[in-house]
mmCIF file of N, CA, C and O in Angstrom:
data_model
loop_
_atom_site.group_PDB
_atom_site.id
_atom_site.type_symbol
_atom_site.label_atom_id
_atom_site.label_comp_id
_atom_site.label_asym_id
_atom_site.label_seq_id
_atom_site.Cartn_x
_atom_site.Cartn_y
_atom_site.Cartn_z
ATOM 1 N N MET A 1 -25.223 2.235 -15.379
ATOM 2 C CA MET A 1 -24.789 1.407 -14.282
ATOM 3 C C MET A 1 -24.810 2.229 -13.001
ATOM 4 O O MET A 1 -24.400 3.381 -12.996
ATOM 5 N N LYS A 2 -25.286 1.627 -11.943
ATOM 6 C CA LYS A 2 -25.321 2.269 -10.635
ATOM 7 C C LYS A 2 -24.286 1.644 -9.723
ATOM 8 O O LYS A 2 -24.133 0.434 -9.679
ATOM 9 N N LEU A 3 -23.604 2.496 -8.999
ATOM 10 C CA LEU A 3 -22.657 2.021 -8.002
ATOM 11 C C LEU A 3 -23.336 2.004 -6.640
ATOM 12 O O LEU A 3 -24.124 2.902 -6.327
ATOM 13 N N SER A 4 -23.001 1.019 -5.834
ATOM 14 C CA SER A 4 -23.550 0.995 -4.480
ATOM 15 C C SER A 4 -22.844 2.052 -3.630
ATOM 16 O O SER A 4 -21.783 2.559 -3.986
ATOM 17 N N ARG A 5 -23.455 2.369 -2.514
ATOM 18 C CA ARG A 5 -22.869 3.362 -1.613
ATOM 19 C C ARG A 5 -21.483 2.941 -1.116
ATOM 20 O O ARG A 5 -20.544 3.738 -1.159
ATOM 21 N N PRO A 6 -21.307 1.682 -0.660
ATOM 22 C CA PRO A 6 -19.960 1.284 -0.199
ATOM 23 C C PRO A 6 -18.907 1.351 -1.312
ATOM 24 O O PRO A 6 -17.771 1.763 -1.066
ATOM 25 N N VAL A 7 -19.271 0.951 -2.510
ATOM 26 C CA VAL A 7 -18.311 0.993 -3.622
ATOM 27 C C VAL A 7 -17.969 2.443 -3.954
ATOM 28 O O VAL A 7 -16.801 2.784 -4.185
ATOM 29 N N SER A 8 -18.954 3.317 -3.966
ATOM 30 C CA SER A 8 -18.707 4.731 -4.241
ATOM 31 C C SER A 8 -17.782 5.339 -3.195
ATOM 32 O O SER A 8 -16.844 6.074 -3.535
ATOM 33 N N TRP A 9 -18.023 5.039 -1.921
ATOM 34 C CA TRP A 9 -17.151 5.555 -0.861
ATOM 35 C C TRP A 9 -15.741 4.994 -0.984
ATOM 36 O O TRP A 9 -14.759 5.699 -0.754
ATOM 37 N N PHE A 10 -15.641 3.708 -1.336
ATOM 38 C CA PHE A 10 -14.324 3.096 -1.508
ATOM 39 C C PHE A 10 -13.551 3.796 -2.627
ATOM 40 O O PHE A 10 -12.365 4.101 -2.473
ATOM 41 N N LEU A 11 -14.210 4.041 -3.753
ATOM 42 C CA LEU A 11 -13.542 4.698 -4.875
ATOM 43 C C LEU A 11 -13.116 6.116 -4.512
ATOM 44 O O LEU A 11 -12.007 6.548 -4.853
ATOM 45 N N LEU A 12 -13.967 6.843 -3.824
ATOM 46 C CA LEU A 12 -13.625 8.199 -3.396
ATOM 47 C C LEU A 12 -12.451 8.167 -2.412
ATOM 48 O O LEU A 12 -11.502 8.948 -2.540
ATOM 49 N N ALA A 13 -12.493 7.243 -1.458
ATOM 50 C CA ALA A 13 -11.398 7.125 -0.483
ATOM 51 C C ALA A 13 -10.100 6.728 -1.180
ATOM 52 O O ALA A 13 -9.029 7.241 -0.833
ATOM 53 N N PHE A 14 -10.178 5.858 -2.173
ATOM 54 C CA PHE A 14 -8.983 5.467 -2.909
ATOM 55 C C PHE A 14 -8.378 6.666 -3.629
ATOM 56 O O PHE A 14 -7.161 6.843 -3.629
ATOM 57 N N GLY A 15 -9.215 7.499 -4.224
ATOM 58 C CA GLY A 15 -8.723 8.692 -4.912
ATOM 59 C C GLY A 15 -8.012 9.642 -3.958
ATOM 60 O O GLY A 15 -6.932 10.148 -4.262
ATOM 61 N N VAL A 16 -8.601 9.867 -2.801
ATOM 62 C CA VAL A 16 -7.981 10.751 -1.796
ATOM 63 C C VAL A 16 -6.688 10.133 -1.283
ATOM 64 O O VAL A 16 -5.663 10.809 -1.182
ATOM 65 N N TRP A 17 -6.716 8.844 -0.968
ATOM 66 C CA TRP A 17 -5.531 8.144 -0.473
ATOM 67 C C TRP A 17 -4.404 8.219 -1.491
ATOM 68 O O TRP A 17 -3.252 8.450 -1.129
ATOM 69 N N SER A 18 -4.730 8.039 -2.747
ATOM 70 C CA SER A 18 -3.721 8.094 -3.797
ATOM 71 C C SER A 18 -3.031 9.449 -3.816
ATOM 72 O O SER A 18 -1.804 9.533 -3.931
ATOM 73 N N TRP A 19 -3.783 10.514 -3.705
ATOM 74 C CA TRP A 19 -3.190 11.853 -3.693
ATOM 75 C C TRP A 19 -2.317 12.061 -2.459
ATOM 76 O O TRP A 19 -1.214 12.599 -2.569
ATOM 77 N N VAL A 20 -2.784 11.641 -1.299
ATOM 78 C CA VAL A 20 -2.003 11.833 -0.065
ATOM 79 C C VAL A 20 -0.683 11.077 -0.151
ATOM 80 O O VAL A 20 0.388 11.635 0.125
ATOM 81 N N ILE A 21 -0.732 9.824 -0.557
ATOM 82 C CA ILE A 21 0.466 8.994 -0.619
ATOM 83 C C ILE A 21 1.454 9.532 -1.643
ATOM 84 O O ILE A 21 2.656 9.670 -1.368
ATOM 85 N N TRP A 22 0.987 9.840 -2.840
ATOM 86 C CA TRP A 22 1.910 10.227 -3.905
ATOM 87 C C TRP A 22 2.438 11.643 -3.751
ATOM 88 O O TRP A 22 3.556 11.934 -4.166
ATOM 89 N N VAL A 23 1.666 12.540 -3.157
ATOM 90 C CA VAL A 23 2.198 13.883 -2.878
ATOM 91 C C VAL A 23 3.348 13.767 -1.881
ATOM 92 O O VAL A 23 4.401 14.390 -2.051
ATOM 93 N N THR A 24 3.154 12.958 -0.861
ATOM 94 C CA THR A 24 4.221 12.726 0.123
ATOM 95 C C THR A 24 5.445 12.105 -0.549
ATOM 96 O O THR A 24 6.587 12.507 -0.287
ATOM 97 N N PHE A 25 5.217 11.146 -1.430
ATOM 98 C CA PHE A 25 6.323 10.495 -2.120
ATOM 99 C C PHE A 25 7.106 11.489 -2.977
ATOM 100 O O PHE A 25 8.336 11.490 -2.976
ATOM 101 N N VAL A 26 6.403 12.339 -3.716
ATOM 102 C CA VAL A 26 7.084 13.313 -4.578
ATOM 103 C C VAL A 26 7.881 14.310 -3.735
ATOM 104 O O VAL A 26 9.007 14.665 -4.088
ATOM 105 N N LYS A 27 7.319 14.750 -2.614
ATOM 106 C CA LYS A 27 8.063 15.649 -1.728
ATOM 107 C C LYS A 27 9.360 14.988 -1.262
ATOM 108 O O LYS A 27 10.420 15.615 -1.253
ATOM 109 N N ASN A 28 9.267 13.717 -0.876
ATOM 110 C CA ASN A 28 10.460 12.990 -0.433
ATOM 111 C C ASN A 28 11.428 12.751 -1.580
ATOM 112 O O ASN A 28 12.648 12.783 -1.392
ATOM 113 N N LEU A 29 10.914 12.525 -2.763
ATOM 114 C CA LEU A 29 11.759 12.315 -3.935
ATOM 115 C C LEU A 29 12.559 13.571 -4.253
ATOM 116 O O LEU A 29 13.755 13.500 -4.536
ATOM 117 N N ILE A 30 11.916 14.716 -4.163
ATOM 118 C CA ILE A 30 12.589 15.980 -4.453
ATOM 119 C C ILE A 30 13.661 16.289 -3.402
ATOM 120 O O ILE A 30 14.716 16.821 -3.729
ATOM 121 N N LYS A 31 13.406 15.904 -2.147
ATOM 122 C CA LYS A 31 14.366 16.165 -1.070
ATOM 123 C C LYS A 31 15.423 15.072 -0.937
ATOM 124 O O LYS A 31 16.244 15.127 -0.028
ATOM 125 N N ASP A 32 15.431 14.083 -1.836
ATOM 126 C CA ASP A 32 16.335 12.933 -1.734
ATOM 127 C C ASP A 32 17.799 13.372 -1.696
ATOM 128 O O ASP A 32 18.248 14.155 -2.519
ATOM 129 N N SER A 33 18.505 12.849 -0.707
ATOM 130 C CA SER A 33 19.930 13.166 -0.600
ATOM 131 C C SER A 33 20.795 11.908 -0.686
ATOM 132 O O SER A 33 21.995 11.972 -0.455
ATOM 133 N N SER A 34 20.184 10.789 -1.034
ATOM 134 C CA SER A 34 20.927 9.529 -1.080
ATOM 135 C C SER A 34 21.707 9.354 -2.379
ATOM 136 O O SER A 34 22.527 8.457 -2.479
ATOM 137 N N GLY A 35 21.421 10.187 -3.363
ATOM 138 C CA GLY A 35 22.105 10.063 -4.643
ATOM 139 C C GLY A 35 21.323 9.275 -5.671
ATOM 140 O O GLY A 35 21.745 9.149 -6.814
ATOM 141 N N LEU A 36 20.183 8.724 -5.276
ATOM 142 C CA LEU A 36 19.360 7.980 -6.238
ATOM 143 C C LEU A 36 18.636 8.910 -7.202
ATOM 144 O O LEU A 36 18.613 8.669 -8.405
ATOM 145 N N ALA A 37 18.042 9.972 -6.680
ATOM 146 C CA ALA A 37 17.221 10.856 -7.513
ATOM 147 C C ALA A 37 18.038 11.924 -8.227
ATOM 148 O O ALA A 37 17.657 12.363 -9.312
ATOM 149 N N PHE A 38 19.123 12.326 -7.624
ATOM 150 C CA PHE A 38 19.929 13.397 -8.216
ATOM 151 C C PHE A 38 21.408 13.013 -8.180
ATOM 152 O O PHE A 38 21.901 12.494 -7.197
ATOM 153 N N ASP A 39 22.076 13.307 -9.268
ATOM 154 C CA ASP A 39 23.512 13.068 -9.361
ATOM 155 C C ASP A 39 24.175 14.415 -9.635
ATOM 156 O O ASP A 39 24.063 14.948 -10.736
ATOM 157 N N ASP A 40 24.817 14.981 -8.619
ATOM 158 C CA ASP A 40 25.420 16.320 -8.706
ATOM 159 C C ASP A 40 24.394 17.373 -9.125
ATOM 160 O O ASP A 40 24.671 18.252 -9.941
ATOM 161 N N GLY A 41 23.185 17.267 -8.593
ATOM 162 C CA GLY A 41 22.141 18.251 -8.874
ATOM 163 C C GLY A 41 21.305 17.958 -10.103
ATOM 164 O O GLY A 41 20.266 18.585 -10.313
ATOM 165 N N ASP A 42 21.715 16.997 -10.930
ATOM 166 C CA ASP A 42 20.960 16.645 -12.134
ATOM 167 C C ASP A 42 20.047 15.458 -11.849
ATOM 168 O O ASP A 42 20.467 14.477 -11.223
ATOM 169 N N PRO A 43 18.782 15.518 -12.319
ATOM 170 C CA PRO A 43 17.876 14.384 -12.106
ATOM 171 C C PRO A 43 18.387 13.125 -12.808
ATOM 172 O O PRO A 43 18.905 13.186 -13.921
ATOM 173 N N THR A 44 18.216 11.996 -12.154
ATOM 174 C CA THR A 44 18.634 10.711 -12.709
ATOM 175 C C THR A 44 17.428 10.002 -13.330
ATOM 176 O O THR A 44 16.289 10.473 -13.222
ATOM 177 N N ALA A 45 17.686 8.874 -13.960
ATOM 178 C CA ALA A 45 16.603 8.067 -14.533
ATOM 179 C C ALA A 45 15.641 7.618 -13.428
ATOM 180 O O ALA A 45 14.424 7.557 -13.635
ATOM 181 N N TYR A 46 16.181 7.314 -12.265
ATOM 182 C CA TYR A 46 15.350 6.936 -11.106
ATOM 183 C C TYR A 46 14.326 8.031 -10.806
ATOM 184 O O TYR A 46 13.147 7.746 -10.581
ATOM 185 N N PHE A 47 14.789 9.274 -10.816
ATOM 186 C CA PHE A 47 13.902 10.406 -10.550
ATOM 187 C C PHE A 47 12.792 10.473 -11.590
ATOM 188 O O PHE A 47 11.617 10.599 -11.257
ATOM 189 N N TRP A 48 13.149 10.411 -12.870
ATOM 190 C CA TRP A 48 12.154 10.550 -13.939
ATOM 191 C C TRP A 48 11.145 9.409 -13.946
ATOM 192 O O TRP A 48 9.950 9.639 -14.141
ATOM 193 N N VAL A 49 11.608 8.191 -13.709
ATOM 194 C CA VAL A 49 10.687 7.045 -13.675
ATOM 195 C C VAL A 49 9.705 7.184 -12.525
ATOM 196 O O VAL A 49 8.494 6.984 -12.693
ATOM 197 N N HIS A 50 10.199 7.560 -11.359
ATOM 198 C CA HIS A 50 9.314 7.678 -10.203
ATOM 199 C C HIS A 50 8.407 8.900 -10.297
ATOM 200 O O HIS A 50 7.276 8.876 -9.816
ATOM 201 N N LEU A 51 8.869 9.956 -10.927
ATOM 202 C CA LEU A 51 7.995 11.102 -11.161
ATOM 203 C C LEU A 51 6.878 10.717 -12.128
ATOM 204 O O LEU A 51 5.715 11.097 -11.921
ATOM 205 N N LEU A 52 7.199 9.955 -13.165
ATOM 206 C CA LEU A 52 6.179 9.482 -14.099
ATOM 207 C C LEU A 52 5.159 8.592 -13.391
ATOM 208 O O LEU A 52 3.955 8.724 -13.608
ATOM 209 N N LEU A 53 5.638 7.695 -12.528
ATOM 210 C CA LEU A 53 4.721 6.854 -11.744
ATOM 211 C C LEU A 53 3.789 7.709 -10.888
ATOM 212 O O LEU A 53 2.585 7.426 -10.786
ATOM 213 N N ALA A 54 4.330 8.746 -10.285
ATOM 214 C CA ALA A 54 3.511 9.625 -9.443
ATOM 215 C C ALA A 54 2.461 10.357 -10.268
ATOM 216 O O ALA A 54 1.298 10.436 -9.875
ATOM 217 N N VAL A 55 2.852 10.877 -11.429
ATOM 218 C CA VAL A 55 1.904 11.607 -12.275
ATOM 219 C C VAL A 55 0.780 10.688 -12.748
ATOM 220 O O VAL A 55 -0.398 11.052 -12.700
ATOM 221 N N VAL A 56 1.133 9.486 -13.175
ATOM 222 C CA VAL A 56 0.115 8.513 -13.604
ATOM 223 C C VAL A 56 -0.807 8.178 -12.432
ATOM 224 O O VAL A 56 -2.034 8.095 -12.589
ATOM 225 N N SER A 57 -0.252 8.023 -11.255
ATOM 226 C CA SER A 57 -1.073 7.731 -10.073
ATOM 227 C C SER A 57 -1.970 8.897 -9.705
ATOM 228 O O SER A 57 -3.102 8.694 -9.255
ATOM 229 N N PHE A 58 -1.487 10.137 -9.884
ATOM 230 C CA PHE A 58 -2.347 11.304 -9.663
ATOM 231 C C PHE A 58 -3.543 11.264 -10.615
ATOM 232 O O PHE A 58 -4.682 11.495 -10.212
ATOM 233 N N VAL A 59 -3.280 10.979 -11.868
ATOM 234 C CA VAL A 59 -4.354 10.951 -12.873
ATOM 235 C C VAL A 59 -5.360 9.852 -12.554
ATOM 236 O O VAL A 59 -6.570 10.095 -12.510
ATOM 237 N N TRP A 60 -4.861 8.635 -12.316
ATOM 238 C CA TRP A 60 -5.764 7.533 -11.998
ATOM 239 C C TRP A 60 -6.509 7.768 -10.687
ATOM 240 O O TRP A 60 -7.707 7.465 -10.584
ATOM 241 N N GLY A 61 -5.828 8.293 -9.683
ATOM 242 C CA GLY A 61 -6.498 8.594 -8.415
ATOM 243 C C GLY A 61 -7.596 9.618 -8.589
ATOM 244 O O GLY A 61 -8.676 9.498 -8.004
ATOM 245 N N THR A 62 -7.350 10.619 -9.423
ATOM 246 C CA THR A 62 -8.366 11.642 -9.685
ATOM 247 C C THR A 62 -9.563 11.037 -10.415
ATOM 248 O O THR A 62 -10.717 11.267 -10.039
ATOM 249 N N VAL A 63 -9.296 10.249 -11.448
ATOM 250 C CA VAL A 63 -10.384 9.633 -12.224
ATOM 251 C C VAL A 63 -11.217 8.715 -11.337
ATOM 252 O O VAL A 63 -12.456 8.781 -11.345
ATOM 253 N N ILE A 64 -10.560 7.873 -10.558
ATOM 254 C CA ILE A 64 -11.275 6.933 -9.689
ATOM 255 C C ILE A 64 -12.061 7.684 -8.610
ATOM 256 O O ILE A 64 -13.212 7.348 -8.318
ATOM 257 N N GLY A 65 -11.457 8.717 -8.037
ATOM 258 C CA GLY A 65 -12.157 9.519 -7.028
ATOM 259 C C GLY A 65 -13.374 10.226 -7.601
ATOM 260 O O GLY A 65 -14.425 10.301 -6.951
ATOM 261 N N VAL A 66 -13.271 10.734 -8.810
ATOM 262 C CA VAL A 66 -14.408 11.407 -9.452
ATOM 263 C C VAL A 66 -15.531 10.414 -9.731
ATOM 264 O O VAL A 66 -16.714 10.730 -9.548
ATOM 265 N N ILE A 67 -15.188 9.202 -10.143
ATOM 266 C CA ILE A 67 -16.211 8.175 -10.354
ATOM 267 C C ILE A 67 -16.943 7.896 -9.041
ATOM 268 O O ILE A 67 -18.173 7.796 -9.003
ATOM 269 N N GLY A 68 -16.194 7.768 -7.954
ATOM 270 C CA GLY A 68 -16.818 7.549 -6.652
ATOM 271 C C GLY A 68 -17.699 8.711 -6.233
ATOM 272 O O GLY A 68 -18.813 8.517 -5.729
ATOM 273 N N LEU A 69 -17.237 9.933 -6.460
ATOM 274 C CA LEU A 69 -18.032 11.114 -6.120
ATOM 275 C C LEU A 69 -19.309 11.170 -6.946
ATOM 276 O O LEU A 69 -20.384 11.452 -6.407
ATOM 277 N N ARG A 70 -19.206 10.889 -8.229
ATOM 278 C CA ARG A 70 -20.401 10.879 -9.085
ATOM 279 C C ARG A 70 -21.377 9.793 -8.653
ATOM 280 O O ARG A 70 -22.589 9.980 -8.702
ATOM 281 N N GLY A 71 -20.841 8.639 -8.215
ATOM 282 C CA GLY A 71 -21.702 7.573 -7.715
ATOM 283 C C GLY A 71 -22.457 7.998 -6.472
ATOM 284 O O GLY A 71 -23.665 7.728 -6.339
ATOM 285 N N LEU A 72 -21.786 8.695 -5.562
ATOM 286 C CA LEU A 72 -22.455 9.179 -4.347
ATOM 287 C C LEU A 72 -23.506 10.236 -4.670
ATOM 288 O O LEU A 72 -24.593 10.243 -4.087
ATOM 289 N N ARG A 73 -23.184 11.138 -5.599
ATOM 290 C CA ARG A 73 -24.164 12.157 -5.997
ATOM 291 C C ARG A 73 -25.401 11.532 -6.636
ATOM 292 O O ARG A 73 -26.517 11.949 -6.386
ATOM 293 N N ALA A 74 -25.196 10.507 -7.457
ATOM 294 C CA ALA A 74 -26.321 9.838 -8.106
ATOM 295 C C ALA A 74 -27.193 9.134 -7.065
ATOM 296 O O ALA A 74 -28.416 9.155 -7.174
ATOM 297 N N LEU A 75 -26.561 8.541 -6.072
ATOM 298 C CA LEU A 75 -27.340 7.885 -5.017
ATOM 299 C C LEU A 75 -28.143 8.890 -4.202
ATOM 300 O O LEU A 75 -29.259 8.617 -3.776
ATOM 301 N N ARG A 76 -27.567 10.078 -3.980
ATOM 302 C CA ARG A 76 -28.270 11.100 -3.207
ATOM 303 C C ARG A 76 -29.493 11.611 -3.977
ATOM 304 O O ARG A 76 -30.527 11.908 -3.397
ATOM 305 N N ARG A 77 -29.358 11.735 -5.291
ATOM 306 C CA ARG A 77 -30.483 12.210 -6.111
ATOM 307 C C ARG A 77 -31.641 11.242 -6.113
ATOM 308 O O ARG A 77 -32.787 11.635 -6.186
ATOM 309 N N THR A 78 -31.338 9.926 -6.068
ATOM 310 C CA THR A 78 -32.397 8.915 -6.134
ATOM 311 C C THR A 78 -33.021 8.639 -4.774
ATOM 312 O O THR A 78 -34.073 8.020 -4.704
ATOM 313 N N SER A 79 -32.372 9.049 -3.664
ATOM 314 C CA SER A 79 -32.933 8.758 -2.349
ATOM 315 C C SER A 79 -33.935 9.778 -1.919
ATOM 316 O O SER A 79 -34.030 10.843 -2.232
#
């Protein structure tokens, strides 16, 4: 299967966007002072659930970005 150039760029941009957004989210989660993420210094269920969401998003963002990058490389080889 061949991906078009716009689809490949979209997938690559989605992968990069996913990393930027979720890295920022994890930094904010770790610095949380509202009491949601930490209770007397101990991580709460809120923290663990959101950390799991971030890790899954990192993995999916990486996979999707790599697919987009491979699509762009394949298009460059055929042009």
